[in-house]
Tab-separated table of C-alpha atoms in Angstrom:
chain	number	residue	atom	x	y	z
A	27	MET	CA	-54.366	9.756	-116.365
A	28	ASN	CA	-51.713	8.685	-114.005
A	29	LYS	CA	-51.623	9.738	-110.346
A	30	ILE	CA	-48.629	12.011	-109.255
A	31	THR	CA	-46.917	10.102	-106.287
A	32	SER	CA	-43.660	11.974	-106.198
A	33	ILE	CA	-42.044	15.254	-107.115
A	34	ASN	CA	-38.339	15.288	-107.735
A	35	GLY	CA	-38.039	11.905	-106.070
A	36	ILE	CA	-39.745	12.820	-102.828
A	37	LEU	CA	-42.870	10.651	-102.123
A	38	LEU	CA	-46.128	12.290	-101.529
A	39	THR	CA	-48.879	11.112	-98.994
A	40	PRO	CA	-52.392	11.141	-100.258
A	41	LEU	CA	-54.501	13.918	-98.794
A	42	ASP	CA	-57.135	11.712	-97.462
A	43	GLU	CA	-54.565	9.674	-95.518
A	44	TRP	CA	-52.942	12.758	-94.129
A	45	SER	CA	-56.324	14.122	-93.077
A	46	GLY	CA	-57.246	10.887	-91.378
A	47	HIS	CA	-53.943	10.859	-89.375
A	48	VAL	CA	-54.396	14.553	-88.269
A	49	GLU	CA	-57.853	13.870	-86.969
A	50	ASN	CA	-56.819	10.660	-85.145
A	51	GLU	CA	-57.218	11.641	-81.349
A	52	ILE	CA	-56.052	8.268	-80.120
A	53	ALA	CA	-52.608	8.606	-81.890
A	54	HIS	CA	-51.956	12.058	-80.516
A	55	VAL	CA	-51.497	13.626	-76.997
A	56	THR	CA	-53.387	16.713	-75.853
A	57	GLU	CA	-51.872	19.420	-73.844
A	58	GLU	CA	-54.007	18.348	-70.942
A	59	GLU	CA	-52.895	14.793	-71.135
A	60	ARG	CA	-49.214	15.988	-71.412
A	61	SER	CA	-49.366	18.019	-68.191
A	62	THR	CA	-51.140	15.232	-66.381
A	63	TRP	CA	-48.590	12.573	-67.413
A	64	ASN	CA	-45.729	14.939	-66.694
A	65	ALA	CA	-47.003	15.285	-63.206
A	66	LYS	CA	-46.916	11.598	-62.537
A	67	VAL	CA	-43.955	9.773	-60.698
A	68	ASP	CA	-41.374	8.113	-62.715
A	69	ALA	CA	-41.319	4.357	-62.435
A	70	SER	CA	-37.719	4.277	-61.139
A	71	ALA	CA	-38.543	6.734	-58.358
A	72	LEU	CA	-41.677	4.927	-57.486
A	73	SER	CA	-39.832	1.667	-56.873
A	74	ALA	CA	-37.605	3.346	-54.156
A	75	LYS	CA	-40.644	4.584	-52.145
A	76	ALA	CA	-42.493	2.592	-49.413
A	77	ASP	CA	-46.071	2.044	-48.838
A	78	ALA	CA	-47.535	4.713	-46.475
A	79	SER	CA	-49.049	2.259	-44.004
A	80	SER	CA	-45.863	0.384	-43.677
A	81	PHE	CA	-43.947	3.701	-43.093
A	82	ASN	CA	-46.516	4.784	-40.446
A	83	ALA	CA	-46.291	1.396	-38.601
A	84	HIS	CA	-42.480	1.722	-38.492
A	85	LYS	CA	-42.622	5.346	-37.339
A	86	GLU	CA	-44.824	4.327	-34.384
A	87	ASP	CA	-42.597	1.355	-33.398
A	88	ALA	CA	-41.213	2.646	-29.928
A	89	ALA	CA	-38.855	-0.442	-29.534
A	90	ALA	CA	-37.102	0.426	-32.823
A	91	HIS	CA	-36.488	4.161	-31.923
A	92	ILE	CA	-34.964	6.107	-28.987
A	93	THR	CA	-36.310	9.145	-27.206
A	94	ALA	CA	-34.516	12.337	-26.474
A	95	LYS	CA	-34.307	11.280	-22.775
A	96	GLU	CA	-32.769	7.981	-23.775
A	97	ARG	CA	-30.217	9.661	-26.066
A	98	GLU	CA	-29.244	12.028	-23.161
A	99	THR	CA	-28.891	9.160	-20.722
A	100	TRP	CA	-26.880	6.968	-23.049
A	101	ASN	CA	-24.588	9.744	-23.957
A	102	GLY	CA	-23.943	10.397	-20.241
A	103	LYS	CA	-22.663	6.862	-19.643
A	104	GLN	CA	-19.034	6.110	-19.630
A	105	ASP	CA	-17.553	4.510	-22.782
A	106	LYS	CA	-16.410	1.164	-21.124
A	107	LEU	CA	-16.306	-0.355	-17.736
A	108	THR	CA	-12.497	-0.201	-17.240
A	109	ASP	CA	-9.974	2.536	-17.948
A	110	GLU	CA	-6.620	1.932	-19.910
A	111	ALA	CA	-5.106	0.506	-16.697
A	112	GLY	CA	-7.873	-1.877	-16.174
A	113	ASN	CA	-9.424	-0.003	-13.214
A	114	MET	CA	-13.168	0.361	-12.816
A	115	THR	CA	-14.807	3.409	-11.102
A	116	LEU	CA	-18.463	3.206	-9.942
A	117	ASP	CA	-20.384	6.349	-8.797
A	118	GLY	CA	-22.992	4.270	-6.902
A	119	ASP	CA	-23.041	1.136	-4.852
A	120	LEU	CA	-22.209	-2.347	-6.055
A	121	SER	CA	-24.394	-5.328	-5.158
A	122	VAL	CA	-23.674	-8.855	-6.228
A	123	ALA	CA	-25.430	-12.048	-5.366
A	124	SER	CA	-22.378	-14.246	-4.631
A	125	THR	CA	-18.753	-13.905	-3.228
A	126	ILE	CA	-16.471	-11.098	-4.575
A	127	ASN	CA	-12.918	-12.509	-4.994
A	128	ALA	CA	-10.275	-9.773	-4.382
A	129	ASN	CA	-7.079	-11.699	-4.576
A	130	GLY	CA	-5.022	-8.519	-4.839
A	131	GLY	CA	-6.669	-6.971	-1.755
A	132	ILE	CA	-9.055	-4.156	-1.187
A	133	ASN	CA	-8.094	-0.606	-0.563
A	134	ILE	CA	-10.399	1.303	1.862
A	135	PRO	CA	-10.266	5.097	2.079
A	136	LEU	CA	-9.292	6.260	5.486
A	137	ALA	CA	-12.096	9.036	5.542
A	138	ALA	CA	-14.827	7.949	7.794
A	139	SER	CA	-17.992	6.751	6.044
A	140	PRO	CA	-21.388	7.542	7.001
A	141	ASN	CA	-22.869	5.489	9.908
A	142	THR	CA	-24.946	2.905	8.140
A	143	PRO	CA	-25.906	-0.733	9.053
A	144	ALA	CA	-23.297	-1.927	6.427
A	145	SER	CA	-20.535	0.281	7.704
A	146	ALA	CA	-21.333	-0.780	11.308
A	147	VAL	CA	-20.945	-4.396	10.302
A	148	ASN	CA	-17.650	-3.565	8.667
A	149	ARG	CA	-16.391	-1.828	11.754
A	150	LEU	CA	-17.463	-4.647	13.919
A	151	CYS	CA	-15.572	-6.953	11.677
A	152	SER	CA	-12.512	-4.823	11.926
A	153	LEU	CA	-12.752	-4.681	15.824
A	154	GLY	CA	-13.146	-8.417	15.829
A	155	MET	CA	-9.981	-8.835	13.823
A	156	ALA	CA	-8.149	-6.407	16.082
A	157	ALA	CA	-9.286	-8.481	19.037
A	158	VAL	CA	-7.969	-11.537	17.547
A	159	THR	CA	-4.601	-9.831	16.799
A	160	ASP	CA	-4.475	-8.618	20.424
A	161	ALA	CA	-5.292	-12.143	21.697
A	162	PHE	CA	-2.282	-13.583	19.814
A	163	SER	CA	-0.013	-10.639	21.082
A	164	THR	CA	1.558	-12.224	24.143
A	165	GLN	CA	2.820	-10.028	26.979
A	166	SER	CA	6.567	-10.026	27.777
A	167	PHE	CA	7.130	-8.648	31.213
A	168	LEU	CA	10.137	-6.831	32.488
A	169	SER	CA	11.848	-9.366	34.598
A	170	ALA	CA	15.413	-8.627	35.483
A	171	PHE	CA	18.281	-6.311	34.686
A	172	THR	CA	21.956	-6.122	34.567
A	173	LEU	CA	24.081	-2.916	34.902
A	174	TYR	CA	27.425	-2.454	33.022
A	175	GLY	CA	29.434	0.319	34.403
A	176	ASN	CA	28.930	2.619	37.236
A	177	SER	CA	26.992	5.290	35.504
A	178	VAL	CA	23.562	3.675	34.878
A	179	ALA	CA	20.640	2.765	37.203
A	180	VAL	CA	17.157	1.326	36.843
A	181	GLU	CA	14.026	2.564	38.671
A	182	GLN	CA	11.256	-0.056	38.787
A	183	THR	CA	8.334	2.451	38.682
A	184	VAL	CA	5.713	-0.371	38.101
A	185	PRO	CA	7.504	-3.691	38.542
A	186	GLY	CA	7.250	-5.867	35.584
A	187	TRP	CA	5.386	-3.140	33.523
A	188	CYS	CA	7.346	0.109	33.367
A	189	TRP	CA	10.862	0.946	34.324
A	190	ILE	CA	12.983	4.225	34.138
A	191	LEU	CA	16.497	3.689	32.698
A	192	ARG	CA	18.774	6.264	33.938
A	193	LYS	CA	22.180	7.697	33.035
A	194	THR	CA	23.632	9.189	36.230
A	195	ALA	CA	27.238	9.986	35.241
A	196	ALA	CA	29.222	10.779	32.124
A	197	ALA	CA	31.058	7.486	31.832
A	198	ASN	CA	29.877	4.994	29.393
A	199	GLY	CA	27.410	2.542	30.728
A	200	THR	CA	24.870	-0.152	29.451
A	201	ILE	CA	21.606	-1.415	30.919
A	202	GLN	CA	20.519	-5.009	30.021
A	203	VAL	CA	16.709	-5.445	30.395
A	204	ASN	CA	15.666	-9.240	30.356
A	205	LEU	CA	12.066	-10.030	29.342
A	206	ILE	CA	9.990	-13.056	30.358
A	207	SER	CA	7.359	-14.392	27.983
A	208	PRO	CA	5.250	-16.925	30.035
A	209	PHE	CA	2.457	-17.183	27.406
A	210	LEU	CA	4.679	-17.619	24.376
A	211	GLY	CA	5.080	-21.369	23.677
A	212	VAL	CA	8.335	-23.040	24.540
A	213	CYS	CA	10.171	-25.086	22.002
A	214	ASN	CA	7.654	-24.921	19.152
A	215	TYR	CA	7.220	-23.031	15.954
A	216	SER	CA	5.402	-20.053	17.345
A	217	GLY	CA	4.716	-18.172	14.209
A	218	TRP	CA	6.444	-15.034	15.672
A	219	ARG	CA	5.872	-12.040	13.518
A	220	GLY	CA	7.080	-9.016	15.431
A	221	PHE	CA	6.719	-6.832	18.670
A	222	VAL	CA	5.476	-3.534	19.906
A	223	LEU	CA	7.802	-2.069	22.689
A	224	PRO	CA	6.390	0.979	24.645
A	225	ILE	CA	9.330	3.202	25.097
A	226	ALA	CA	9.700	7.057	25.667
A	227	LEU	CA	13.185	7.912	24.663
A	228	GLY	CA	13.771	10.570	27.163
A	229	ASN	CA	13.213	13.777	29.060
A	230	ASN	CA	12.339	16.837	27.074
A	231	GLY	CA	15.147	19.051	26.490
A	232	SER	CA	17.837	16.473	26.922
A	233	ARG	CA	20.530	16.596	23.889
A	234	ASN	CA	22.075	12.983	24.720
A	235	ALA	CA	21.787	10.416	22.155
A	236	ARG	CA	20.340	6.977	23.091
A	237	LYS	CA	20.776	3.509	21.575
A	238	LEU	CA	18.564	0.470	21.883
A	239	THR	CA	19.952	-2.991	20.862
A	240	PHE	CA	18.182	-6.299	20.449
A	241	PHE	CA	18.385	-9.349	18.200
A	242	VAL	CA	15.664	-11.521	16.588
A	243	GLY	CA	16.207	-15.212	15.782
A	244	THR	CA	18.393	-17.765	17.487
A	245	THR	CA	21.983	-17.640	18.299
A	246	ASP	CA	24.194	-18.747	21.135
A	247	ASN	CA	27.408	-17.595	19.737
A	248	LEU	CA	27.505	-13.732	20.198
A	249	THR	CA	29.812	-11.019	21.478
A	250	LYS	CA	28.764	-8.287	23.949
A	251	LYS	CA	30.458	-4.918	23.955
A	252	THR	CA	28.847	-2.945	26.905
A	253	ALA	CA	29.679	0.341	28.312
A	254	GLU	CA	31.225	1.408	25.124
A	255	ASP	CA	30.829	4.206	22.505
A	256	LEU	CA	27.506	4.395	20.706
A	257	ASP	CA	29.239	3.410	17.433
A	258	MET	CA	30.342	0.108	18.763
A	259	PHE	CA	28.097	-2.773	18.214
A	260	THR	CA	26.703	-3.737	21.673
A	261	LEU	CA	25.677	-7.174	20.273
A	262	SER	CA	27.435	-8.926	17.353
A	263	PRO	CA	28.362	-12.378	16.196
A	264	ALA	CA	31.367	-14.045	17.816
A	265	ALA	CA	34.204	-15.064	15.573
A	266	GLY	CA	33.286	-18.242	13.628
A	267	ASN	CA	29.459	-17.608	13.872
A	268	THR	CA	27.759	-18.237	10.513
A	269	GLY	CA	24.275	-18.413	11.762
A	270	THR	CA	21.558	-17.367	9.259
A	271	PHE	CA	18.703	-17.295	11.837
A	272	VAL	CA	19.667	-14.157	13.648
A	273	ARG	CA	19.685	-10.429	12.966
A	274	PHE	CA	21.421	-8.006	15.366
A	275	ILE	CA	19.670	-4.680	15.296
A	276	ASP	CA	20.497	-1.303	17.008
A	277	VAL	CA	18.694	2.034	16.807
A	278	THR	CA	20.372	5.225	17.704
A	279	PHE	CA	18.351	8.389	18.359
A	280	TYR	CA	20.219	11.675	18.159
A	281	GLN	CA	18.580	14.341	20.225
A	282	ILE	CA	20.079	17.530	18.510
A	283	ASN	CA	18.169	19.036	15.674
A	284	ASP	CA	20.224	18.853	12.513
A	285	SER	CA	19.318	21.962	10.202
A	286	THR	CA	21.365	20.585	7.359
A	287	THR	CA	19.068	17.808	6.494
A	288	THR	CA	16.020	17.911	4.336
A	289	PRO	CA	13.765	18.330	6.072
A	290	ALA	CA	15.559	19.581	9.107
A	291	GLY	CA	15.063	17.394	12.158
A	292	TYR	CA	16.519	14.691	14.518
A	293	PRO	CA	18.607	11.889	12.943
A	294	VAL	CA	17.871	8.199	13.557
A	295	ARG	CA	20.406	5.565	12.675
A	296	VAL	CA	19.359	1.817	12.271
A	297	ARG	CA	21.910	-0.901	11.748
A	298	GLU	CA	21.069	-4.503	10.859
A	299	LEU	CA	23.824	-7.048	11.074
A	300	LEU	CA	23.223	-10.362	9.272
A	301	TYR	CA	25.107	-13.245	7.690
A	302	ASN	CA	25.272	-13.630	4.008
A	303	LYS	CA	25.493	-17.225	3.308
A	304	SER	CA	26.259	-16.943	-0.497
A	305	GLU	CA	29.176	-14.746	0.111
A	306	ALA	CA	30.137	-16.241	3.498
A	307	LYS	CA	30.453	-12.941	5.412
A	308	TRP	CA	28.575	-10.643	7.923
A	309	VAL	CA	27.051	-7.604	6.389
A	310	VAL	CA	25.810	-4.351	7.939
A	311	TYR	CA	22.749	-2.691	6.345
A	312	GLU	CA	22.697	0.913	7.630
A	313	THR	CA	19.576	3.172	7.359
A	314	ASN	CA	19.462	6.885	8.217
A	315	SER	CA	16.240	8.669	8.752
A	316	VAL	CA	15.214	12.091	10.019
A	317	ILE	CA	12.427	12.932	12.313
A	318	PRO	CA	11.062	16.294	11.202
A	319	SER	CA	11.676	18.969	13.711
A	320	PHE	CA	8.360	20.686	13.143
A	321	ASN	CA	5.699	19.713	15.683
A	322	THR	CA	7.616	16.513	16.914
A	323	ALA	CA	10.787	15.269	18.492
A	324	PRO	CA	12.314	12.044	19.662
A	325	SER	CA	11.028	12.969	23.114
A	326	CYS	CA	7.517	12.411	21.719
A	327	ASN	CA	8.235	8.762	20.953
A	328	MET	CA	5.613	6.263	22.173
A	329	PHE	CA	6.811	2.922	20.937
A	330	LEU	CA	9.245	1.099	18.777
A	331	SER	CA	7.790	-1.758	16.667
A	332	TYR	CA	9.356	-4.543	14.502
A	333	GLN	CA	6.921	-6.252	12.139
A	334	GLN	CA	7.427	-8.731	9.401
A	335	SER	CA	4.923	-10.128	6.831
A	336	ASP	CA	5.653	-13.812	7.266
A	337	THR	CA	8.154	-16.310	8.529
A	338	SER	CA	10.374	-16.650	5.285
A	339	SER	CA	13.659	-14.698	5.208
A	340	SER	CA	12.757	-13.603	1.633
A	341	ILE	CA	9.913	-11.481	2.670
A	342	PRO	CA	10.060	-7.828	3.897
A	343	ALA	CA	10.156	-6.516	7.441
A	344	GLY	CA	10.180	-2.980	8.828
A	345	LEU	CA	10.928	-0.951	11.915
A	346	TRP	CA	8.644	1.845	13.051
A	347	ILE	CA	8.331	4.365	15.825
A	348	GLY	CA	5.023	5.901	17.033
A	349	SER	CA	4.960	9.520	18.005
A	350	ASN	CA	2.375	11.536	19.916
A	351	GLY	CA	3.633	14.879	18.576
A	352	TYR	CA	1.361	17.512	17.065
A	353	ASP	CA	1.521	16.036	13.663
A	354	ALA	CA	-0.739	14.005	11.527
A	355	ARG	CA	2.138	11.691	10.650
A	356	ARG	CA	2.463	9.690	13.770
A	357	LEU	CA	3.403	6.115	12.470
A	358	LEU	CA	6.852	6.622	11.137
A	359	ARG	CA	8.969	4.107	9.314
A	360	ILE	CA	12.510	4.348	10.032
A	361	ALA	CA	13.998	1.298	8.222
A	362	ASP	CA	13.514	-1.647	5.889
A	363	LEU	CA	14.729	-4.889	7.300
A	364	HIS	CA	15.168	-8.560	6.457
A	365	ALA	CA	12.623	-10.838	8.005
A	366	VAL	CA	13.816	-13.781	10.348
A	367	THR	CA	12.837	-17.418	9.796
A	368	ASP	CA	11.089	-18.974	12.572
A	369	SER	CA	12.722	-21.912	14.436
A	370	PHE	CA	11.673	-24.595	16.745
A	371	ASN	CA	13.176	-23.302	19.979
A	372	TRP	CA	13.043	-19.470	19.522
A	373	MET	CA	10.592	-17.764	21.914
A	374	GLY	CA	10.882	-14.233	20.704
A	375	VAL	CA	12.928	-11.178	21.911
A	376	ASN	CA	14.250	-11.874	25.343
A	377	SER	CA	16.488	-8.924	26.211
A	378	LEU	CA	17.070	-5.330	25.339
A	379	TYR	CA	20.300	-3.278	25.840
A	380	TRP	CA	20.127	0.489	26.502
A	381	ASP	CA	23.092	2.813	26.021
A	382	CYS	CA	23.070	6.691	26.490
A	383	GLU	CA	25.582	9.483	25.945
A	384	GLY	CA	26.229	12.165	28.762
A	385	TYR	CA	24.510	12.139	32.073
A	386	ASN	CA	21.288	13.317	33.714
A	387	SER	CA	19.226	11.532	31.077
A	388	HIS	CA	16.743	8.754	31.099
A	389	SER	CA	14.139	6.666	29.097
A	390	TYR	CA	10.909	4.902	30.000
A	391	VAL	CA	10.433	1.267	28.880
A	392	GLY	CA	7.372	-0.900	29.160
A	393	ALA	CA	6.468	-4.512	28.852
A	394	MET	CA	6.646	-5.725	25.230
A	395	HIS	CA	3.814	-7.183	23.137
A	396	GLN	CA	5.241	-10.123	21.138
A	397	MET	CA	3.107	-10.732	18.101
A	398	THR	CA	2.368	-14.154	16.618
A	399	ALA	CA	-0.004	-15.127	13.664
A	400	PRO	CA	-3.371	-16.945	14.444
A	401	GLY	CA	-2.073	-19.676	12.117
A	402	TYR	CA	1.565	-20.729	11.646
A	403	ASN	CA	1.566	-20.019	7.796
A	404	GLN	CA	-0.704	-17.018	7.905
A	405	GLN	CA	0.314	-13.463	7.005
A	406	ASN	CA	0.831	-10.857	9.597
A	407	GLY	CA	-2.026	-8.404	9.364
A	408	ALA	CA	-0.093	-5.892	11.622
A	409	TYR	CA	2.650	-5.580	9.030
A	410	HIS	CA	0.309	-4.680	6.413
A	411	ALA	CA	-1.597	-2.261	8.574
A	412	PHE	CA	1.497	-0.517	9.589
A	413	THR	CA	2.563	-0.256	6.002
A	414	SER	CA	-0.581	1.281	4.819
A	415	LEU	CA	-0.629	3.891	7.496
A	416	GLU	CA	3.036	4.776	7.693
A	417	THR	CA	5.013	7.805	6.803
A	418	ARG	CA	8.530	6.963	5.558
A	419	LEU	CA	11.236	9.024	7.121
A	420	ILE	CA	14.149	7.124	5.420
A	421	GLN	CA	16.663	9.331	3.760
A	422	SER	CA	19.567	7.006	2.812
A	423	THR	CA	20.869	3.376	3.029
A	424	SER	CA	24.286	1.875	2.774
A	425	THR	CA	25.791	-1.755	3.080
A	426	TYR	CA	29.294	-2.667	4.208
A	427	ASP	CA	31.067	-5.737	5.601
A	428	PHE	CA	31.488	-6.450	9.168
A	429	THR	CA	34.419	-8.302	10.878
A	430	PRO	CA	33.472	-9.902	14.216
A	431	TYR	CA	35.337	-8.220	17.098
A	432	GLU	CA	36.630	-11.613	18.632
């Protein structure tokens, strides 16, 4: 009898084979095995994990990690050494092992620093530099005078050192004060840089304007207009003079408080007369300043100073007055001027001219300090010191042509 192997085309498995497969424990998974295997890590996840010992070694590596304190310190530091303008600010001291080059200069705050050995050395150095500057500031003594008109007089309070210039009558008058500079070399390139002239403009309460005239540089061809109105140039170039080595300068101090200016105060007029070679004409540079009326006045004036940075005519110069008024601003710049070129036979300012309106007025004038550089081509430290400490009083400037009187 034949075996039945299919029913309706469907193959049938023999019973003994089916029973053998069901009882095969190797071929089948138990519930326990399934649970165990399902709890195991997938191979793809296992490949992304590190060995525990390697991880622990990395975690303990102090050089590879930062502490909370280090994070706080680093977050507190500035982002970069310089700001957008290229400036650097340090909270502490800076120490270097070699020379610091500061070609652009060093700005030192005016506030007094604590007394330390380092600051003491700096102050000694500054005092030493001041001593050198003073050594090269030669004394120009008051030597002689000339009176123009019958309304002026001179009282030699301390001969050679301090005179009183007096206006005794209403008529116009001029006093010429001559200076002698025995310690300033004759016929050499002296390296002249400026002067400091002790001058007290006048008696307190006087309302009469005063004018001081001088020239810097060399010229033999000039015109004097003495005992004239204050608007007249006391010194000016003679007709035909085309000298570029001279500047005629006058300073007029008005003693009446002008309430219309801002700030209200006492006007000062500075006129600088020089030759413009490119345009072949004489030109006046006029500067108007105001001395503030609060806490100061022209009667508080201590000195008049002209300073220039170097000997080239292309570099700046300036005119200052010193005040002893009750004011923190005591070094007052009243004009920007044009420097004069040094020449072989010029020995500095040799005369001053004093004019005054009205009468019963006076001014004190003292021996002048003429300042030279410790080296012919060296900068004038006084100019830069004056500039750094100054208060500018300049209100307006103007330029106009000048035709010689004669």
